[in-house]
Short mmCIF file of C-alpha atoms and ligand atoms in Angstrom, two decimals:
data_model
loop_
_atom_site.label_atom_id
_atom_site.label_comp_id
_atom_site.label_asym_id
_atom_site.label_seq_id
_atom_site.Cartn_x
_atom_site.Cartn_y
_atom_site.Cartn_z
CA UNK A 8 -22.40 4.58 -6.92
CA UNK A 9 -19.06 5.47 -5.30
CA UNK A 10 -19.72 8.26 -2.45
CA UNK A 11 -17.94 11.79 -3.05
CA UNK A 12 -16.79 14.29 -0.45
CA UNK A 13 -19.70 16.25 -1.36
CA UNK A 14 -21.99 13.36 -0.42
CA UNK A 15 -20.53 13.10 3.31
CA UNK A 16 -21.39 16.85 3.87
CA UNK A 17 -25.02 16.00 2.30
CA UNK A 18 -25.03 13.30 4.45
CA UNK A 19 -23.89 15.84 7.83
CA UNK A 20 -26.60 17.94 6.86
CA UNK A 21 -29.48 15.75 6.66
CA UNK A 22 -28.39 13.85 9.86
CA UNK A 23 -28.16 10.55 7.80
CA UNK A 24 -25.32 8.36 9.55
CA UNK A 25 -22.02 7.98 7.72
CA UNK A 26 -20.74 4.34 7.93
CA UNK A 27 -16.75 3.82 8.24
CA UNK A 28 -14.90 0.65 9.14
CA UNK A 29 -11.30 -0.32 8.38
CA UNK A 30 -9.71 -2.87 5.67
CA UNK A 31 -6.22 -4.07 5.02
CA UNK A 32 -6.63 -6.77 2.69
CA UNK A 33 -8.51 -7.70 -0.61
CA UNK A 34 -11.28 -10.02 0.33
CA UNK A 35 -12.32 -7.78 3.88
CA UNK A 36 -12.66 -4.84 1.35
CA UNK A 37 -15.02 -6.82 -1.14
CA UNK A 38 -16.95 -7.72 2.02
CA UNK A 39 -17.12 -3.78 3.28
CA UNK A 40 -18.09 -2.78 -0.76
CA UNK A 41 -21.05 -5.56 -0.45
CA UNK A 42 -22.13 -4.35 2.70
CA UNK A 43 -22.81 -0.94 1.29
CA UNK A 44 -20.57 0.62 3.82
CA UNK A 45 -19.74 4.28 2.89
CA UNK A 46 -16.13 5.04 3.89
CA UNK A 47 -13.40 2.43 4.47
CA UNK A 48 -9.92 3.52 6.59
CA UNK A 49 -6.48 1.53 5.92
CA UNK A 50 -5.67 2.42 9.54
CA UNK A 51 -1.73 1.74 10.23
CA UNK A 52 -4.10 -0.76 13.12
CA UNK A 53 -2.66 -2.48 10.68
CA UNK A 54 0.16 -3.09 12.52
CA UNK A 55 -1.39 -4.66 15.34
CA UNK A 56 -4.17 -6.56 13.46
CA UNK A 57 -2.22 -7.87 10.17
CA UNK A 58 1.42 -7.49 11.41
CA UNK A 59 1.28 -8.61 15.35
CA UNK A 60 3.23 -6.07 15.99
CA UNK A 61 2.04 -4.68 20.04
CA UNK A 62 1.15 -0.91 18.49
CA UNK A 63 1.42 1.11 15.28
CA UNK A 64 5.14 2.86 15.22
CA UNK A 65 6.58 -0.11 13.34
CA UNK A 66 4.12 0.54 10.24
CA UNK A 67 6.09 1.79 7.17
CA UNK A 68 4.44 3.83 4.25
CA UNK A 69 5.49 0.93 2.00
CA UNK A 70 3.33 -1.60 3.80
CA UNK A 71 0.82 1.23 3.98
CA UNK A 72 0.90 1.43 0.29
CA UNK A 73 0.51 -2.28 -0.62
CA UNK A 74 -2.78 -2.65 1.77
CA UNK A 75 -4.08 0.54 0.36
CA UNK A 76 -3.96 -0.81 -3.07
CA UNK A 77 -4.76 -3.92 -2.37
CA UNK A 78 -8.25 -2.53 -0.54
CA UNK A 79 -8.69 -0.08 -3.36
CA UNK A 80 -9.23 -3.13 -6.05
CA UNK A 81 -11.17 -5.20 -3.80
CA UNK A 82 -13.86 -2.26 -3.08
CA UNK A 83 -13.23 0.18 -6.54
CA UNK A 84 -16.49 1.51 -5.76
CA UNK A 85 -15.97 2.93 -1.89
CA UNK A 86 -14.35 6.18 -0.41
CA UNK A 87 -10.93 4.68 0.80
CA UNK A 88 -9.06 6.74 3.03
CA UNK A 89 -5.15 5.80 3.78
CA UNK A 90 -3.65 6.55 7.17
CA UNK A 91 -0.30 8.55 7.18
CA UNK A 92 1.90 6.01 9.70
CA UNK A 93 4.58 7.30 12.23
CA UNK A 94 7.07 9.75 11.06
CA UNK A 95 5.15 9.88 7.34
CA UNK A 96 4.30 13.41 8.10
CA UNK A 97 5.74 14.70 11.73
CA UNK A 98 8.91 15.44 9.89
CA UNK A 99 8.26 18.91 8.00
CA UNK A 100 5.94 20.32 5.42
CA UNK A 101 7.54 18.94 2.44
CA UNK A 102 7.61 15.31 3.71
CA UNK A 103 3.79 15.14 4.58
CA UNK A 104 3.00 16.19 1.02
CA UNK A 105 5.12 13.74 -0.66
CA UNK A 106 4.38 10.50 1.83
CA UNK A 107 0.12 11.51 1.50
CA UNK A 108 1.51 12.35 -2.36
CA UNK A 109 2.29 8.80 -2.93
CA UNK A 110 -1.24 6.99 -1.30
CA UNK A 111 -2.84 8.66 -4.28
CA UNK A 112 -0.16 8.11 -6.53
CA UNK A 113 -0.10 4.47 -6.04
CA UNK A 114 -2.58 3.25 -4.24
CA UNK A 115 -5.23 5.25 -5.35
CA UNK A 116 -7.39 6.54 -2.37
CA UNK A 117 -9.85 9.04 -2.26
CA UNK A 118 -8.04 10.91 1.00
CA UNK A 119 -5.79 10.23 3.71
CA UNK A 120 -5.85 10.57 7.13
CA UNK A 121 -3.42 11.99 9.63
CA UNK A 122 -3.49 12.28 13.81
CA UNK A 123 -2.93 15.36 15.58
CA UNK A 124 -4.38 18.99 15.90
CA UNK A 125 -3.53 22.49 16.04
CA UNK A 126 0.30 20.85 16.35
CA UNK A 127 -0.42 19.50 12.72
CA UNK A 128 -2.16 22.01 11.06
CA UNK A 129 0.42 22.99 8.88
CA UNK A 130 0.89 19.68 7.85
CA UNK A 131 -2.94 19.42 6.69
CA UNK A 132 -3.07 22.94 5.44
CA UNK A 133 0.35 21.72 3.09
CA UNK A 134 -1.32 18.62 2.20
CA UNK A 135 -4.57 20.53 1.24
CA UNK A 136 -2.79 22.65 -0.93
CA UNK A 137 -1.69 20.30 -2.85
CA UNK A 138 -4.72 19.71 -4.11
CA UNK A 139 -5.42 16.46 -1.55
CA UNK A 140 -8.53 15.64 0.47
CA UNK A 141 -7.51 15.28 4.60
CA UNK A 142 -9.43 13.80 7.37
CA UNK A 143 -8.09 14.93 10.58
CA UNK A 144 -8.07 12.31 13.87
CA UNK A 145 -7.83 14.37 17.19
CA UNK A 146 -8.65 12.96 21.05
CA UNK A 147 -6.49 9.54 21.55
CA UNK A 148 -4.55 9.39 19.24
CA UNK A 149 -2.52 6.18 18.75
CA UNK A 150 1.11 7.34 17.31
CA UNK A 151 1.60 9.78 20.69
CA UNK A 152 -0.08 7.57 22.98
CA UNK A 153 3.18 7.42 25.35
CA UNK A 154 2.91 11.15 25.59
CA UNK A 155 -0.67 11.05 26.94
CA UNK A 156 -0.20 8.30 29.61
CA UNK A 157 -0.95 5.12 27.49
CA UNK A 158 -4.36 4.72 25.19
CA UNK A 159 -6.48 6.55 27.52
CA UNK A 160 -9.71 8.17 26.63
CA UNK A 161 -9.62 12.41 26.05
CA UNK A 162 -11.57 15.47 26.81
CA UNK A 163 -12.92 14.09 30.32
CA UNK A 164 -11.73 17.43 32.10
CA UNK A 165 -13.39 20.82 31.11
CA UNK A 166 -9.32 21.60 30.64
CA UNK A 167 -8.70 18.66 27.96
CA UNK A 168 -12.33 19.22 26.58
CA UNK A 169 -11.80 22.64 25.61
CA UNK A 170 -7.73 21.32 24.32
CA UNK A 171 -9.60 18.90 22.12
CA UNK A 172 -12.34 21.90 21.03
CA UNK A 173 -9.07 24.27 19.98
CA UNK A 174 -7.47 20.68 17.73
CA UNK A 175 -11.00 20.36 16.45
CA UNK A 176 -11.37 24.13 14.85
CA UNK A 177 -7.22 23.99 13.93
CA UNK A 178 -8.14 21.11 11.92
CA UNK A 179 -11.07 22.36 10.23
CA UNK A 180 -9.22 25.86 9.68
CA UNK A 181 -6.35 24.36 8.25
CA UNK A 182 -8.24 22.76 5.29
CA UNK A 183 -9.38 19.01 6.77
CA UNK A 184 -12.34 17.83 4.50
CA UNK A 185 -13.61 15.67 7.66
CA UNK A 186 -12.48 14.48 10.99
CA UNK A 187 -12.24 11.50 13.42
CA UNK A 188 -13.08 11.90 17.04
CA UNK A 189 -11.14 8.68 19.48
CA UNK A 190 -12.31 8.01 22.63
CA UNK A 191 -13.78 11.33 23.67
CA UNK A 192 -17.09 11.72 26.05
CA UNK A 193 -20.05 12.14 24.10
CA UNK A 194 -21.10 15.69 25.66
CA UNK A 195 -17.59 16.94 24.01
CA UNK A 196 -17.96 15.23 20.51
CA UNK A 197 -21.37 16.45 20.58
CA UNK A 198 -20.30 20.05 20.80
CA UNK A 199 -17.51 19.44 18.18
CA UNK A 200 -19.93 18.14 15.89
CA UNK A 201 -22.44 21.38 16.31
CA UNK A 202 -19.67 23.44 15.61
CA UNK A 203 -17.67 22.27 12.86
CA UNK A 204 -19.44 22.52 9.05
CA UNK A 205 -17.14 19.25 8.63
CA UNK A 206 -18.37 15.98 8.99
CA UNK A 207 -17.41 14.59 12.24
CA UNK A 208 -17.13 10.88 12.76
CA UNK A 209 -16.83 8.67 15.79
CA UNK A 210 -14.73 5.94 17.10
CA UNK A 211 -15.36 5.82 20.42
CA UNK A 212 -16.97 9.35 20.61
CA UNK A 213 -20.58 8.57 20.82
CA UNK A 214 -23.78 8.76 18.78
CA UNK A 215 -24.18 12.63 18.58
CA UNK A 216 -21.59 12.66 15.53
CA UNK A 217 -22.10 12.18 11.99
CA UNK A 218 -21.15 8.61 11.30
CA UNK A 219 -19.61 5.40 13.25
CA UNK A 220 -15.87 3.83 12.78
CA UNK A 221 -15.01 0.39 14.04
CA UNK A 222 -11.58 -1.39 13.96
CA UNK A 223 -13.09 -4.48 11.29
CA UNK A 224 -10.92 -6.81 13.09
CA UNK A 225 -12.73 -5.85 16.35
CA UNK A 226 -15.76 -6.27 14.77
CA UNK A 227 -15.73 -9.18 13.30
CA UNK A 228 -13.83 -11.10 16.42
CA UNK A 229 -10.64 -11.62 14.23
CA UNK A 230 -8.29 -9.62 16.99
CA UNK A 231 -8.51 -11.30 19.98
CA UNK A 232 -5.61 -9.32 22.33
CA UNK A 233 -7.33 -7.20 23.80
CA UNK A 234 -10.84 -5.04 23.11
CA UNK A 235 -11.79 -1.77 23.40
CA UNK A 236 -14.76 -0.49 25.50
CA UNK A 237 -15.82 1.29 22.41
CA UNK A 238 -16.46 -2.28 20.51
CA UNK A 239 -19.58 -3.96 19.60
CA UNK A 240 -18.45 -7.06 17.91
CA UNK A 241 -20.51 -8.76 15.37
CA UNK A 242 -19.42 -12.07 14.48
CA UNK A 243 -16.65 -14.15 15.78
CA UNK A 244 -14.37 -15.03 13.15
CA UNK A 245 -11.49 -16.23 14.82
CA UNK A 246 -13.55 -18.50 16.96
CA UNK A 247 -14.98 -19.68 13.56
CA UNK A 248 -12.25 -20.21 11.82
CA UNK A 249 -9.98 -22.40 14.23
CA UNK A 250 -13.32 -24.62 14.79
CA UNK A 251 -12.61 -25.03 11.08
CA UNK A 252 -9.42 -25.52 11.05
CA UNK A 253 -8.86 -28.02 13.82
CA UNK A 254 -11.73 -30.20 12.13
CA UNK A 255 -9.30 -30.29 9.21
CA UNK A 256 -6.29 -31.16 11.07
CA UNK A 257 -8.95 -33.95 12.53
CA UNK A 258 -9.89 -35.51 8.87
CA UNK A 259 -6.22 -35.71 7.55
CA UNK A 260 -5.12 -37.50 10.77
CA UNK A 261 -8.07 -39.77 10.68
CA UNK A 262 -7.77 -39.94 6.48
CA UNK A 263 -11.32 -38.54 6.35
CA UNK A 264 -9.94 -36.01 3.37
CA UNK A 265 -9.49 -36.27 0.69
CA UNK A 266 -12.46 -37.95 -0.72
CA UNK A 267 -12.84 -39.19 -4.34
CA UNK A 268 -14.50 -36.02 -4.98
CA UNK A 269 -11.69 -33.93 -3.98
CA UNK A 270 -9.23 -35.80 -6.94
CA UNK A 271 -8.86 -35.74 -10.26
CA UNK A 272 -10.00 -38.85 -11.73
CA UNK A 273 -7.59 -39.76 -15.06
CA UNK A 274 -9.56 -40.49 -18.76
CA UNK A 275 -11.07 -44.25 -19.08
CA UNK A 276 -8.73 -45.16 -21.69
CA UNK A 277 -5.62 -43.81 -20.11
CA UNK A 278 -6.13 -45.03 -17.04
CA UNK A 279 -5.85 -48.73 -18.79
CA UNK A 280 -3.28 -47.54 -20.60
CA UNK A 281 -1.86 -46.42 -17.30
CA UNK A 282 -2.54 -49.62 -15.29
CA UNK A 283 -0.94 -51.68 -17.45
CA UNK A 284 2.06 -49.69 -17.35
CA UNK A 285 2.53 -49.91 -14.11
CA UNK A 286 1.92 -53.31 -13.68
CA UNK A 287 4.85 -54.23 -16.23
CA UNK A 288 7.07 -52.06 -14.13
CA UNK A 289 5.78 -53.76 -10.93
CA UNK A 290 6.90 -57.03 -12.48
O1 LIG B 321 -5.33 2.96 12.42
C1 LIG B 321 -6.52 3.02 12.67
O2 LIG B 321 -7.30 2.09 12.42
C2 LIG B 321 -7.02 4.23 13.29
C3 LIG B 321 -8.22 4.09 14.15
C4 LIG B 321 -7.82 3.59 15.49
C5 LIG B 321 -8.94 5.35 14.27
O3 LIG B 321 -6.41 5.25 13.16
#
C-alpha cells in the first residue's frame, strides 16, 4: 500500500521511523519499492551521482523531469518526492508554481522538495496554494553552499542554531507538509523536531528526528568521490561491479565467452541445408 501524507504524520506521532533514500533511475527505484522503503527523493544529487557533474547548479528541470518519471514507474507504489533544481524556484512566485507545477504534471510525484527557509517561504506558501504538497530542506543546503563557506555542517553556534530554528517554523508556517534537516547537530534537530507538528527528517541531523535520508549512491558504494561523515554505506557496488566487469574484459581476450550456450544454435535441417551451401560457394 502506497504511503499518504497522512501516514508520515501517523508515523511522527507514534515515533515509528520514516525511511527516505534517493533514486534517479528505473531499476534503483524497483530496488527502493522492494525494500519497503517509505519515501524516495529525486535529489538534483543527481547531478553529481548520474551526471559527473562536481555539484548540483548544472541540473535542469528537464533532466529533473525524465528521472522523476522514470523513478515514478519503477516504484508506482512509493511516496516520490522531486527536488526543485537551481533557479526552478529562486526566480519569483509565479515561476516556483509552474517549475513544481510540471513534476506533477509529468512526472507524477507525490510532492516536491525545495531548499531554503524563511527566504523561501513565499515560494512554499505559493506552491501550497496551488494545491501542491512541499517538503522544505533547511541547514546545508547544497544550491547556496558558496554563500555559507563550502558544504559545511549548520546550527553549531547558539547564533546559527536559533537562524536554523526561525527557517524551521517559516517553513512550517508557510504551508510545508514535511521537512529535511542537512548536516545540523543533533541537540538542534532534536529541538526542531519537538517543535514542529511536521514530520522532520534527517540527513545528517541525527536520530532524534522522525525518519533517516541517505544519498542511495552513498549507500550502496556506487559514488566513490568523496563521502560524507553522515554515510553508513551498505554494500559496495562499484567495487562489485568493475570486479565484474574486468573478468569480462578477461574472457573475451582469452575467448572464454561466448560459450555454445550463449548462441543460437540454427534448426537440424537448415543447418544441412546451410552447410552445403556454403560449401558450394567455398568451391
Ligand atoms: O539532492 C539531494 O539528494 C538532496 C539531499 C542532499 C538532501 O537534496
Amino acid at each position: 500500500m502506497k504511503k499518504k501524507i497522512h501516514d508520515f504524520f501517523e508515523m511522527k506521532n507514534k515515533r515509528e521511523p520514516i525511511t527516505f533514500i534517493t533514486s534517479y533511475d528505473y531499476p534503483t527505484a524497483t530496488f527502493v519499492e522492494k525494500a519497503g522503503i517509505d519515501m524516495i527523493l529525486v535529489g538534483d544529487s543527481l547531478g553529481m551521482c548520474i551526471y559527473g557533474y562536481d555539484g548540483t547548479m548544472p541540473v535542469t528541470m528537464d533532466q529533473m523531469i525524465a528521472h522523476s518519471d522514470a523513478v515514478r514507474r519503477g516504484a508506482p507504489n512509493t511516496f516520490v518526492i522531486g527536488d526543485m533544481p537551481f533557479l526552478s524556484y529562486q526566480p519569483s512566485d509565479q515561476v516556483a508554481v509552474e517549475n513544481a507545477g510540471r513534476f506533477f504534471k509529468e512526472a507524477g510525484v507525490d510532492a516536491i522538495k525545495l531548499e531554503g527557509g524563511v527566504r523561501v517561504a513565499s515560494r512554499i506558501r505559493a506552491i501550497v496554494e496551488a494545491g501542491m504538497l512541499v517538503m522544505g530542506h533547511i541547514g546545508l543546503t547544497p544550491q547556496s553552499s558558496s554563500q555559507l563557506g563550502g558544504f559545511k555542517a549548520q546550527g553549531r553556534t547558539l547564533e546559527s542554531a536559533k537562524a536554523q530554528i526561525d527557517d524551521a517554523l517559516a517553513v512550517q508556517e508557510a504551508g510545508a507538509a514535511m521537512i529535511l534537516l542537512e548536516a545540523i547537530p543533533p541537540e538542534v534537530s532534536g529541538y526542531i523536531r519537538k517543535t514542529l507538528s511536521i514530520p522532520v527528517l534527517s540527513i545528517g541531523a541525527g536520530l532524534d528526528c522522525d525518519g533517516q535520508l541517505l544519498i542511495v549512491s552513498d549507500a550502496l558504494g556506487i559514488f566513490e568521490a568523496f563521502t560524507p561523515k553522515f554515510v553508513k554505506r551498505y554494500a559496495e557496488v562499484a567495487k562489485v561491479s568493475t570486479e565484474a566487469l574486468s573478468a569480462y574484459c578477461k574472457d573475451v581476450k582469452s575467448g572464454a565467452f561466448p560459450e555454445t550456450k550463449h548462441t543460437y544454435g540454427m534448426i537440424p535441417e537448415e543447418r544441412v541445408k546451410f552447410e552445403k551451401w556454403a560449401k558450394s560457394k567455398r568451391s
